[in-house]
CSV table of N, CA and C in Angstrom, one decimal:
chain,number,residue,atom,x,y,z
A,9,UNK,N,101.7,97.3,131.7
A,9,UNK,CA,101.3,96.2,131.6
A,9,UNK,C,100.5,96.0,132.6
A,10,UNK,N,99.0,95.6,133.6
A,10,UNK,CA,98.3,95.5,134.1
A,10,UNK,C,98.8,94.7,134.8
A,11,UNK,N,98.9,94.8,136.2
A,11,UNK,CA,99.5,93.5,137.6
A,11,UNK,C,97.5,93.5,138.7
A,12,UNK,N,98.4,91.4,139.0
A,12,UNK,CA,97.3,91.6,139.6
A,12,UNK,C,98.0,92.6,141.2
A,13,UNK,N,98.4,92.6,140.9
A,13,UNK,CA,98.9,94.2,142.7
A,13,UNK,C,98.4,95.3,142.4
A,14,UNK,N,97.8,95.6,141.1
A,14,UNK,CA,97.4,96.6,140.8
A,14,UNK,C,98.5,98.4,140.5
A,15,UNK,N,99.5,97.7,140.4
A,15,UNK,CA,100.7,98.3,140.0
A,15,UNK,C,100.7,98.0,138.4
A,16,UNK,N,101.2,98.6,137.3
A,16,UNK,CA,101.4,98.4,136.3
A,16,UNK,C,103.1,98.3,136.5
A,17,UNK,N,103.4,96.8,135.2
A,17,UNK,CA,104.6,96.4,135.0
A,17,UNK,C,104.9,96.5,133.5
A,18,UNK,N,105.6,97.0,133.7
A,18,UNK,CA,107.3,97.7,132.4
A,18,UNK,C,108.4,97.3,132.4
A,19,UNK,N,108.2,96.1,131.5
A,19,UNK,CA,109.3,95.4,130.9
A,19,UNK,C,110.1,95.6,130.2
A,20,UNK,N,111.7,95.2,130.3
A,20,UNK,CA,112.7,96.0,130.0
A,20,UNK,C,114.0,94.7,130.2
A,21,UNK,N,114.6,95.2,129.4
A,21,UNK,CA,116.1,94.6,129.5
A,21,UNK,C,116.6,94.5,130.7
A,22,UNK,N,117.4,93.7,130.9
A,22,UNK,CA,117.9,93.4,132.7
A,22,UNK,C,119.1,94.2,132.4
A,23,UNK,N,119.8,95.2,132.6
A,23,UNK,CA,121.5,96.0,132.6
A,23,UNK,C,121.9,95.0,132.3
A,24,UNK,N,121.7,93.9,133.1
A,24,UNK,CA,123.3,92.9,132.9
A,24,UNK,C,123.0,92.4,131.2
A,25,UNK,N,122.3,92.6,130.4
A,25,UNK,CA,122.1,91.7,129.1
A,25,UNK,C,122.6,93.0,128.4
A,26,UNK,N,122.1,94.2,129.2
A,26,UNK,CA,123.1,95.6,128.3
A,26,UNK,C,124.1,95.6,128.2
A,27,UNK,N,125.6,94.8,129.7
A,27,UNK,CA,126.5,95.0,129.1
A,27,UNK,C,127.0,93.7,128.7
A,28,UNK,N,126.6,92.6,127.4
A,28,UNK,CA,127.1,92.2,126.9
A,28,UNK,C,127.3,93.2,125.2
A,29,UNK,N,127.9,92.2,124.4
A,29,UNK,CA,128.6,93.2,123.3
A,29,UNK,C,127.7,93.5,122.4
A,30,UNK,N,126.8,93.2,122.5
A,30,UNK,CA,125.9,93.9,121.0
A,30,UNK,C,124.6,95.0,121.9
A,31,UNK,N,124.9,94.3,123.6
A,31,UNK,CA,123.2,94.6,124.1
A,31,UNK,C,123.6,95.5,124.2
A,32,UNK,N,124.1,97.4,124.1
A,32,UNK,CA,124.4,98.5,124.2
A,32,UNK,C,123.2,98.9,123.3
A,33,UNK,N,123.1,98.3,122.1
A,33,UNK,CA,121.8,98.7,120.8
A,33,UNK,C,120.6,98.5,122.1
A,34,UNK,N,120.7,98.3,123.3
A,34,UNK,CA,119.4,98.4,123.5
A,34,UNK,C,119.0,99.2,124.8
A,35,UNK,N,120.4,100.4,125.2
A,35,UNK,CA,119.7,101.2,126.4
A,35,UNK,C,118.5,101.9,125.6
A,36,UNK,N,118.2,102.5,124.6
A,36,UNK,CA,117.1,103.4,124.6
A,36,UNK,C,115.5,102.8,125.1
A,37,UNK,N,115.7,101.4,125.2
A,37,UNK,CA,114.7,100.0,125.7
A,37,UNK,C,114.8,101.0,127.1
A,38,UNK,N,116.1,101.0,127.5
A,38,UNK,CA,116.2,100.8,129.5
A,38,UNK,C,115.5,102.0,129.9
A,39,UNK,N,115.9,103.4,129.3
A,39,UNK,CA,115.7,104.2,129.5
A,39,UNK,C,114.1,105.0,128.8
A,40,UNK,N,113.9,104.2,128.1
A,40,UNK,CA,112.0,104.5,128.1
A,40,UNK,C,111.9,103.5,128.8
A,41,UNK,N,112.1,103.0,129.6
A,41,UNK,CA,111.3,101.7,130.6
A,41,UNK,C,111.0,103.1,132.3
A,42,UNK,N,112.6,103.4,132.3
A,42,UNK,CA,112.9,103.7,133.2
A,42,UNK,C,112.2,105.5,133.6
A,43,UNK,N,111.7,106.0,132.3
A,43,UNK,CA,111.1,107.3,132.2
A,43,UNK,C,109.3,106.4,132.4
A,44,UNK,N,109.3,105.7,132.1
A,44,UNK,CA,107.9,105.1,132.3
A,44,UNK,C,107.8,105.3,133.6
A,45,UNK,N,108.4,104.0,134.4
A,45,UNK,CA,108.7,104.0,135.5
A,45,UNK,C,108.4,105.0,136.7
A,46,UNK,N,109.2,106.4,136.7
A,46,UNK,CA,109.2,107.2,136.3
A,46,UNK,C,107.7,108.5,136.4
A,47,UNK,N,106.9,108.2,135.5
A,47,UNK,CA,106.0,108.5,135.1
A,47,UNK,C,104.7,108.4,136.2
A,48,UNK,N,105.3,106.2,135.9
A,48,UNK,CA,104.2,105.6,137.1
A,48,UNK,C,104.3,105.9,138.4
A,49,UNK,N,105.1,106.2,138.7
A,49,UNK,CA,105.3,106.7,140.6
A,49,UNK,C,104.6,108.0,140.7
A,50,UNK,N,104.5,109.2,139.8
A,50,UNK,CA,104.4,110.3,139.9
A,50,UNK,C,102.8,110.5,139.7
A,51,UNK,N,102.5,109.2,138.9
A,51,UNK,CA,101.2,109.3,138.8
A,51,UNK,C,99.9,109.9,137.5
A,52,UNK,N,101.6,109.7,136.5
A,52,UNK,CA,101.7,110.6,135.2
A,52,UNK,C,101.0,109.3,134.1
A,53,UNK,N,101.7,108.4,134.7
A,53,UNK,CA,101.2,107.4,133.4
A,53,UNK,C,100.2,107.4,132.9
A,54,UNK,N,100.0,106.9,131.1
A,54,UNK,CA,98.4,107.1,130.7
A,54,UNK,C,98.9,105.4,130.3
A,55,UNK,N,98.0,104.8,130.1
A,55,UNK,CA,98.2,103.2,130.2
A,55,UNK,C,97.7,103.7,128.2
A,56,UNK,N,98.1,103.5,127.8
A,56,UNK,CA,98.6,102.9,126.3
A,56,UNK,C,97.6,101.9,125.6
A,57,UNK,N,96.3,103.0,124.7
A,57,UNK,CA,95.4,101.6,124.1
A,57,UNK,C,95.6,101.8,122.5
A,58,UNK,N,96.6,101.1,122.4
A,58,UNK,CA,97.1,100.7,121.3
A,58,UNK,C,96.4,99.5,120.2
A,59,UNK,N,96.5,99.7,119.0
A,59,UNK,CA,95.7,99.0,118.1
A,59,UNK,C,97.0,98.4,117.3
A,60,UNK,N,96.6,97.1,117.6
A,60,UNK,CA,97.9,96.2,116.8
A,60,UNK,C,97.3,95.1,116.1
A,61,UNK,N,97.5,95.0,114.9
A,61,UNK,CA,96.9,94.1,114.1
A,61,UNK,C,97.8,92.9,114.2
A,62,UNK,N,98.0,92.2,114.3
A,62,UNK,CA,98.6,91.0,114.0
A,62,UNK,C,98.3,90.4,113.4
A,63,UNK,N,98.4,90.2,111.6
A,63,UNK,CA,97.6,88.7,110.9
A,63,UNK,C,96.3,89.5,110.9
A,64,UNK,N,96.0,90.5,110.1
A,64,UNK,CA,94.6,90.5,110.0
A,64,UNK,C,94.3,90.1,108.6
A,65,UNK,N,93.0,89.8,108.8
A,65,UNK,CA,92.3,89.4,107.2
A,65,UNK,C,92.7,90.3,106.2
A,66,UNK,N,92.3,90.3,105.3
A,66,UNK,CA,92.6,90.9,104.0
A,66,UNK,C,92.2,92.4,104.3
A,67,UNK,N,90.7,91.6,104.5
A,67,UNK,CA,89.9,93.1,104.5
A,67,UNK,C,90.0,93.8,105.9
A,68,UNK,N,90.7,93.1,106.7
A,68,UNK,CA,91.3,93.7,108.0
A,68,UNK,C,92.1,94.5,108.2
A,69,UNK,N,93.5,94.3,106.7
A,69,UNK,CA,94.4,95.4,106.3
A,69,UNK,C,94.1,96.7,105.2
A,70,UNK,N,92.8,95.9,105.2
A,70,UNK,CA,92.1,96.8,103.6
A,70,UNK,C,92.0,98.3,104.6
A,71,UNK,N,90.8,97.9,105.6
A,71,UNK,CA,90.1,98.5,106.8
A,71,UNK,C,91.4,99.6,107.3
A,72,UNK,N,92.5,99.2,108.1
A,72,UNK,CA,93.0,100.0,108.4
A,72,UNK,C,94.0,101.1,107.6
A,73,UNK,N,94.6,100.8,106.4
A,73,UNK,CA,95.1,101.8,105.5
A,73,UNK,C,94.1,102.3,104.5
A,74,UNK,N,92.9,102.2,105.0
A,74,UNK,CA,91.4,103.1,104.2
A,74,UNK,C,91.3,104.2,105.2
A,75,UNK,N,91.7,104.5,106.9
A,75,UNK,CA,91.6,105.5,107.3
A,75,UNK,C,92.2,106.7,106.7
A,76,UNK,N,92.9,106.6,105.5
A,76,UNK,CA,93.5,107.7,104.6
A,76,UNK,C,93.1,107.2,102.9
A,77,UNK,N,91.5,107.2,102.9
A,77,UNK,CA,91.9,106.6,101.4
A,77,UNK,C,91.9,107.2,100.4
A,78,UNK,N,92.8,108.8,100.7
A,78,UNK,CA,94.0,109.1,99.1
A,78,UNK,C,95.0,109.0,99.3
A,79,UNK,N,95.7,110.0,100.1
A,79,UNK,CA,97.6,110.0,100.9
A,79,UNK,C,97.2,109.7,101.7
A,80,UNK,N,98.6,108.8,102.3
A,80,UNK,CA,98.5,109.3,103.4
A,80,UNK,C,99.7,109.5,104.1
A,81,UNK,N,99.5,110.8,105.2
A,81,UNK,CA,100.5,111.6,105.7
A,81,UNK,C,102.0,111.2,105.5
A,82,UNK,N,102.0,110.0,106.3
A,82,UNK,CA,103.1,109.4,106.9
A,82,UNK,C,103.0,107.9,107.2
A,83,UNK,N,103.9,107.1,106.5
A,83,UNK,CA,103.7,105.9,106.6
A,83,UNK,C,104.9,105.2,107.2
A,84,UNK,N,105.1,104.2,108.7
A,84,UNK,CA,106.2,104.2,109.0
A,84,UNK,C,106.2,102.5,108.3
A,85,UNK,N,107.1,101.6,107.9
A,85,UNK,CA,107.1,100.5,107.7
A,85,UNK,C,108.3,99.8,108.2
A,86,UNK,N,108.6,98.5,108.4
A,86,UNK,CA,109.2,97.9,108.6
A,86,UNK,C,109.1,96.1,108.0
A,87,UNK,N,110.4,96.0,107.5
A,87,UNK,CA,110.6,94.5,107.0
A,87,UNK,C,111.3,94.0,107.6
A,88,UNK,N,111.4,92.6,108.1
A,88,UNK,CA,111.6,91.5,108.6
A,88,UNK,C,112.7,90.4,107.3
A,89,UNK,N,113.4,89.7,107.4
A,89,UNK,CA,114.7,89.4,106.5
A,89,UNK,C,114.8,88.4,107.2
A,90,UNK,N,115.6,87.3,106.7
A,90,UNK,CA,116.4,86.6,107.4
A,90,UNK,C,117.7,86.5,107.5
A,91,UNK,N,118.4,86.4,107.9
A,91,UNK,CA,120.2,87.0,108.5
A,91,UNK,C,120.6,86.5,107.4
A,92,UNK,N,121.7,87.5,106.6
A,92,UNK,CA,122.9,87.3,105.8
A,92,UNK,C,123.7,87.4,106.6
A,93,UNK,N,124.5,86.4,105.5
A,93,UNK,CA,125.8,86.6,105.4
A,93,UNK,C,126.9,87.6,104.9
A,94,UNK,N,126.1,88.2,104.2
A,94,UNK,CA,126.6,89.3,103.4
A,94,UNK,C,126.0,90.4,102.6
A,95,UNK,N,125.2,91.0,104.1
A,95,UNK,CA,124.6,92.2,103.7
A,95,UNK,C,125.0,93.2,102.3
A,96,UNK,N,125.9,93.6,102.7
A,96,UNK,CA,126.8,94.3,101.5
A,96,UNK,C,126.9,94.0,100.0
A,97,UNK,N,127.1,93.0,100.5
A,97,UNK,CA,127.5,91.9,98.4
A,97,UNK,C,125.8,91.8,98.2
A,98,UNK,N,125.4,91.4,98.8
A,98,UNK,CA,123.5,91.4,98.7
A,98,UNK,C,123.3,93.1,98.0
A,99,UNK,N,124.1,93.7,98.9
A,99,UNK,CA,122.7,95.4,98.3
A,99,UNK,C,124.1,95.9,96.5
A,100,UNK,N,125.0,95.1,96.3
A,100,UNK,CA,125.8,95.5,95.5
A,100,UNK,C,125.0,94.4,94.3
A,101,UNK,N,124.6,93.7,94.5
A,101,UNK,CA,124.3,93.0,93.4
A,101,UNK,C,122.1,93.2,93.4
A,102,UNK,N,121.8,93.7,94.1
A,102,UNK,CA,119.9,93.7,94.3
A,102,UNK,C,119.8,92.6,95.3
A,103,UNK,N,120.2,91.1,95.3
A,103,UNK,CA,119.5,90.3,95.1
A,103,UNK,C,120.3,89.6,96.8
A,104,UNK,N,119.9,88.4,97.4
A,104,UNK,CA,120.4,87.2,97.9
A,104,UNK,C,119.6,87.4,99.5
A,105,UNK,N,119.8,86.5,100.4
A,105,UNK,CA,119.3,86.5,100.8
A,105,UNK,C,118.3,87.6,102.2
A,106,UNK,N,119.4,88.9,101.7
A,106,UNK,CA,118.9,90.0,102.6
A,106,UNK,C,117.1,90.6,101.4
A,107,UNK,N,117.2,90.0,100.9
A,107,UNK,CA,116.3,90.6,99.8
A,107,UNK,C,114.8,89.5,99.9
A,108,UNK,N,115.4,88.6,100.6
A,108,UNK,CA,114.2,87.8,101.3
A,108,UNK,C,113.6,88.3,102.0
A,109,UNK,N,112.0,88.8,102.0
A,109,UNK,CA,110.9,89.9,102.9
A,109,UNK,C,109.9,88.7,103.5
A,110,UNK,N,109.7,88.1,104.6
A,110,UNK,CA,109.2,87.3,105.2
A,110,UNK,C,107.5,88.2,105.6
A,111,UNK,N,107.9,89.1,106.0
A,111,UNK,CA,107.1,89.6,107.1
A,111,UNK,C,107.6,91.1,105.9
A,112,UNK,N,106.3,92.2,106.8
A,112,UNK,CA,105.9,93.7,106.7
A,112,UNK,C,104.9,94.3,107.6
A,113,UNK,N,105.9,95.4,108.6
A,113,UNK,CA,104.9,95.7,109.3
A,113,UNK,C,104.3,97.3,108.7
A,114,UNK,N,103.2,97.9,109.0
A,114,UNK,CA,102.8,99.1,108.9
A,114,UNK,C,102.3,99.9,109.9
A,115,UNK,N,102.6,101.0,109.7
A,115,UNK,CA,101.0,102.0,110.8
A,115,UNK,C,101.3,103.2,110.5
A,116,UNK,N,100.4,103.9,110.2
A,116,UNK,CA,100.3,105.5,110.1
A,116,UNK,C,99.5,106.4,111.2
A,117,UNK,N,99.9,105.7,111.9
A,117,UNK,CA,98.9,106.8,112.9
A,117,UNK,C,99.8,105.9,114.5
A,118,UNK,N,100.1,107.3,115.3
A,118,UNK,CA,100.9,106.3,116.8
A,118,UNK,C,99.5,105.6,117.4
A,119,UNK,N,100.6,105.4,118.0
A,119,UNK,CA,99.7,104.0,119.1
A,119,UNK,C,98.9,102.4,117.5
A,120,UNK,N,99.4,102.0,116.9
A,120,UNK,CA,98.7,101.3,116.3
A,120,UNK,C,99.6,101.1,115.2
A,121,UNK,N,99.6,100.0,114.5
A,121,UNK,CA,100.1,99.2,113.3
A,121,UNK,C,99.1,97.7,112.6
A,122,UNK,N,99.9,97.5,111.9
A,122,UNK,CA,99.2,95.8,111.4
A,122,UNK,C,100.7,95.4,111.3
A,123,UNK,N,100.5,93.8,111.1
A,123,UNK,CA,101.9,93.0,110.1
A,123,UNK,C,101.4,92.1,109.7
A,124,UNK,N,101.9,91.9,108.5
A,124,UNK,CA,101.2,90.4,107.9
A,124,UNK,C,102.7,89.9,107.2
A,125,UNK,N,102.4,88.5,106.8
A,125,UNK,CA,103.1,88.0,106.4
A,125,UNK,C,103.4,88.5,104.7
A,126,UNK,N,104.5,88.7,104.3
A,126,UNK,CA,104.5,89.2,102.4
A,126,UNK,C,104.0,88.5,101.9
A,127,UNK,N,102.6,87.9,101.5
A,127,UNK,CA,102.4,87.2,100.2
A,127,UNK,C,101.5,87.9,99.6
A,128,UNK,N,100.7,87.1,98.3
A,128,UNK,CA,99.1,87.6,97.7
A,128,UNK,C,98.9,87.5,98.9
A,129,UNK,N,97.0,88.3,99.2
A,129,UNK,CA,97.0,89.8,98.1
A,129,UNK,C,97.7,91.1,99.4
A,130,UNK,N,98.0,90.6,100.3
A,130,UNK,CA,99.3,91.3,101.0
A,130,UNK,C,99.5,92.5,100.5
A,131,UNK,N,100.6,91.3,99.6
A,131,UNK,CA,101.1,92.7,99.0
A,131,UNK,C,101.1,93.4,98.4
A,132,UNK,N,100.1,93.3,97.5
A,132,UNK,CA,99.6,94.4,96.5
A,132,UNK,C,98.8,95.8,97.5
A,133,UNK,N,98.7,95.4,98.6
A,133,UNK,CA,98.0,96.1,98.9
A,133,UNK,C,98.6,97.1,100.3
A,134,UNK,N,100.3,96.2,100.4
A,134,UNK,CA,101.2,97.1,101.0
A,134,UNK,C,101.5,97.7,100.4
A,135,UNK,N,101.7,97.6,99.0
A,135,UNK,CA,102.4,98.4,97.7
A,135,UNK,C,101.6,99.7,97.4
A,136,UNK,N,100.3,99.4,97.4
A,136,UNK,CA,99.3,100.7,97.3
A,136,UNK,C,99.7,101.4,98.5
A,137,UNK,N,100.5,101.2,99.5
A,137,UNK,CA,100.2,102.0,100.9
A,137,UNK,C,100.9,102.6,100.7
A,138,UNK,N,102.2,102.5,99.8
A,138,UNK,CA,103.6,102.7,99.9
A,138,UNK,C,103.7,103.5,98.6
A,139,UNK,N,103.0,103.7,98.0
A,139,UNK,CA,102.7,104.8,96.7
A,139,UNK,C,101.8,105.2,97.2
A,140,UNK,N,100.9,105.3,97.9
A,140,UNK,CA,100.2,106.1,98.0
A,140,UNK,C,100.6,107.3,99.1
A,141,UNK,N,101.7,107.3,99.5
A,141,UNK,CA,102.0,107.7,101.7
A,141,UNK,C,102.8,108.6,101.3
A,142,UNK,N,103.2,110.7,101.4
A,142,UNK,CA,103.7,111.2,101.6
A,142,UNK,C,104.9,111.2,101.8
A,143,UNK,N,104.6,110.2,102.9
A,143,UNK,CA,107.1,110.3,103.5
A,143,UNK,C,106.6,109.0,103.7
A,144,UNK,N,107.6,108.2,103.7
A,144,UNK,CA,107.7,106.8,104.3
A,144,UNK,C,109.2,107.1,105.5
A,145,UNK,N,108.4,105.7,106.4
A,145,UNK,CA,109.8,106.2,107.8
A,145,UNK,C,110.1,104.5,108.0
A,146,UNK,N,111.8,104.5,107.8
A,146,UNK,CA,112.0,103.2,107.6
A,146,UNK,C,113.1,103.4,109.2
A,147,UNK,N,112.9,102.0,110.5
A,147,UNK,CA,114.0,102.8,111.0
A,147,UNK,C,115.3,101.4,110.9
A,148,UNK,N,115.9,102.2,109.6
A,148,UNK,CA,117.0,101.2,108.7
A,148,UNK,C,117.8,102.0,108.6
A,149,UNK,N,119.2,101.4,108.5
A,149,UNK,CA,120.4,101.9,107.8
A,149,UNK,C,120.3,101.6,106.5
A,150,UNK,N,120.5,103.1,106.1
A,150,UNK,CA,121.3,102.9,104.5
A,150,UNK,C,119.7,102.7,103.9
A,151,UNK,N,118.5,102.7,104.0
A,151,UNK,CA,117.5,102.7,104.0
A,151,UNK,C,117.6,100.8,103.6
A,152,UNK,N,117.8,100.2,104.1
A,152,UNK,CA,117.6,98.9,103.9
A,152,UNK,C,116.5,98.1,104.0
A,153,UNK,N,115.5,98.3,104.2
A,153,UNK,CA,114.1,98.6,103.8
A,153,UNK,C,113.2,98.8,102.6
A,154,UNK,N,113.3,100.5,103.0
A,154,UNK,CA,112.6,100.4,101.4
A,154,UNK,C,113.3,99.4,100.0
A,155,UNK,N,115.0,99.6,99.7
A,155,UNK,CA,116.0,99.5,99.0
A,155,UNK,C,114.9,97.9,98.6
A,156,UNK,N,114.9,96.9,100.1
A,156,UNK,CA,114.4,95.4,99.2
A,156,UNK,C,112.7,95.4,99.0
A,157,UNK,N,112.0,96.6,99.5
A,157,UNK,CA,110.8,96.3,98.4
A,157,UNK,C,111.0,96.8,97.7
A,158,UNK,N,111.3,98.1,97.3
A,158,UNK,CA,111.5,98.4,95.7
A,158,UNK,C,112.2,97.2,95.3
A,159,UNK,N,112.7,96.3,95.5
A,159,UNK,CA,113.3,95.9,94.5
A,159,UNK,C,112.0,94.8,94.6
A,160,UNK,N,111.2,94.3,95.5
A,160,UNK,CA,109.9,93.7,94.9
A,160,UNK,C,108.3,94.6,94.3
A,161,UNK,N,109.0,95.5,93.9
A,161,UNK,CA,108.0,95.8,92.7
A,161,UNK,C,107.5,97.4,93.6
A,162,UNK,N,108.0,97.7,94.6
A,162,UNK,CA,107.2,99.1,95.6
A,162,UNK,C,107.7,100.2,94.9
A,163,UNK,N,106.7,101.3,94.9
A,163,UNK,CA,106.8,102.0,94.2
A,163,UNK,C,106.7,103.2,95.2
A,164,UNK,N,107.9,104.5,95.3
A,164,UNK,CA,107.0,105.5,96.6
A,164,UNK,C,106.9,106.4,95.9
A,165,UNK,N,106.2,107.3,96.3
A,165,UNK,CA,106.2,108.7,95.6
A,165,UNK,C,106.5,109.9,95.9
A,166,UNK,N,106.8,109.6,97.7
A,166,UNK,CA,106.9,110.8,98.6
A,166,UNK,C,108.4,110.7,99.2
A,167,UNK,N,108.5,111.3,99.9
A,167,UNK,CA,109.9,112.1,100.5
A,167,UNK,C,110.2,110.4,101.5
A,168,UNK,N,111.4,109.5,101.8
A,168,UNK,CA,111.5,108.4,102.6
A,168,UNK,C,112.8,109.0,103.3
A,169,UNK,N,112.6,108.7,104.5
A,169,UNK,CA,113.2,109.3,105.3
A,169,UNK,C,113.7,107.8,106.6
A,170,UNK,N,114.8,107.6,106.4
A,170,UNK,CA,115.5,106.6,107.5
A,170,UNK,C,116.1,107.2,109.2
A,171,UNK,N,115.3,106.8,110.2
A,171,UNK,CA,115.5,107.0,111.8
A,171,UNK,C,116.6,107.0,112.4
A,172,UNK,N,116.9,105.7,111.6
A,172,UNK,CA,118.0,105.3,111.7
A,172,UNK,C,119.6,107.0,111.6
A,173,UNK,N,119.2,107.2,110.8
A,173,UNK,CA,120.2,108.3,110.8
A,173,UNK,C,120.0,109.6,112.0
A,174,UNK,N,118.7,109.5,112.8
A,174,UNK,CA,118.6,110.4,113.7
A,174,UNK,C,119.2,109.3,114.8
A,175,UNK,N,119.2,108.7,114.9
A,175,UNK,CA,119.5,107.8,116.3
A,175,UNK,C,121.1,108.1,116.3
A,176,UNK,N,121.6,108.1,115.2
A,176,UNK,CA,123.2,107.9,115.2
A,176,UNK,C,122.9,109.7,115.5
A,177,UNK,N,122.8,110.2,115.2
A,177,UNK,CA,123.0,111.9,115.3
A,177,UNK,C,122.6,112.0,117.2
A,178,UNK,N,121.8,111.5,117.6
A,178,UNK,CA,121.3,112.1,119.0
A,178,UNK,C,121.9,111.1,119.9
A,179,UNK,N,123.0,109.5,119.3
A,179,UNK,CA,123.7,108.4,120.2
A,179,UNK,C,124.6,108.9,119.6
A,180,UNK,N,125.1,109.8,118.9
A,180,UNK,CA,126.8,108.9,118.5
A,180,UNK,C,127.6,108.2,119.3
A,181,UNK,N,127.2,108.5,120.2
A,181,UNK,CA,128.6,107.8,121.3
A,181,UNK,C,128.1,106.6,121.2
A,182,UNK,N,127.4,105.9,120.7
A,182,UNK,CA,127.0,105.1,120.7
A,182,UNK,C,127.3,103.7,119.1
């Protein structure tokens, strides 16, 4: 983030926060910020030119996804659900609080994303994008997001990849 002092500000979690019982899950964010700070100090930092669409219009979401009018090579998806008392029980039933979707975010290109409320007409646009994706990537354990999306009528014709498995592989001690 640019600052009034002419140097970039790189926000991250305070190290003492990482020492809290659940704080370790943010360690990668601190490491990422340190890498960015080192790049800035060495003059190698390239300021991101992100295109993040928060609650775009229906036509704005369609335009974003129209970059790939036929098949979408890779689509990253993330959903927001309420906290659930027993996610495992919800999964066994295929319903429950954790199956209530509030928001969905998608990205097909690095540095871009769109996030919209899970409501019509956005739902139909997201369903179409997921159907057209050759690969659907989610950062969730045990296909949390895609199972809930499937329960809401989304169909997947491509490969589904959970990046959480990569995290567990590379950071198995966490």
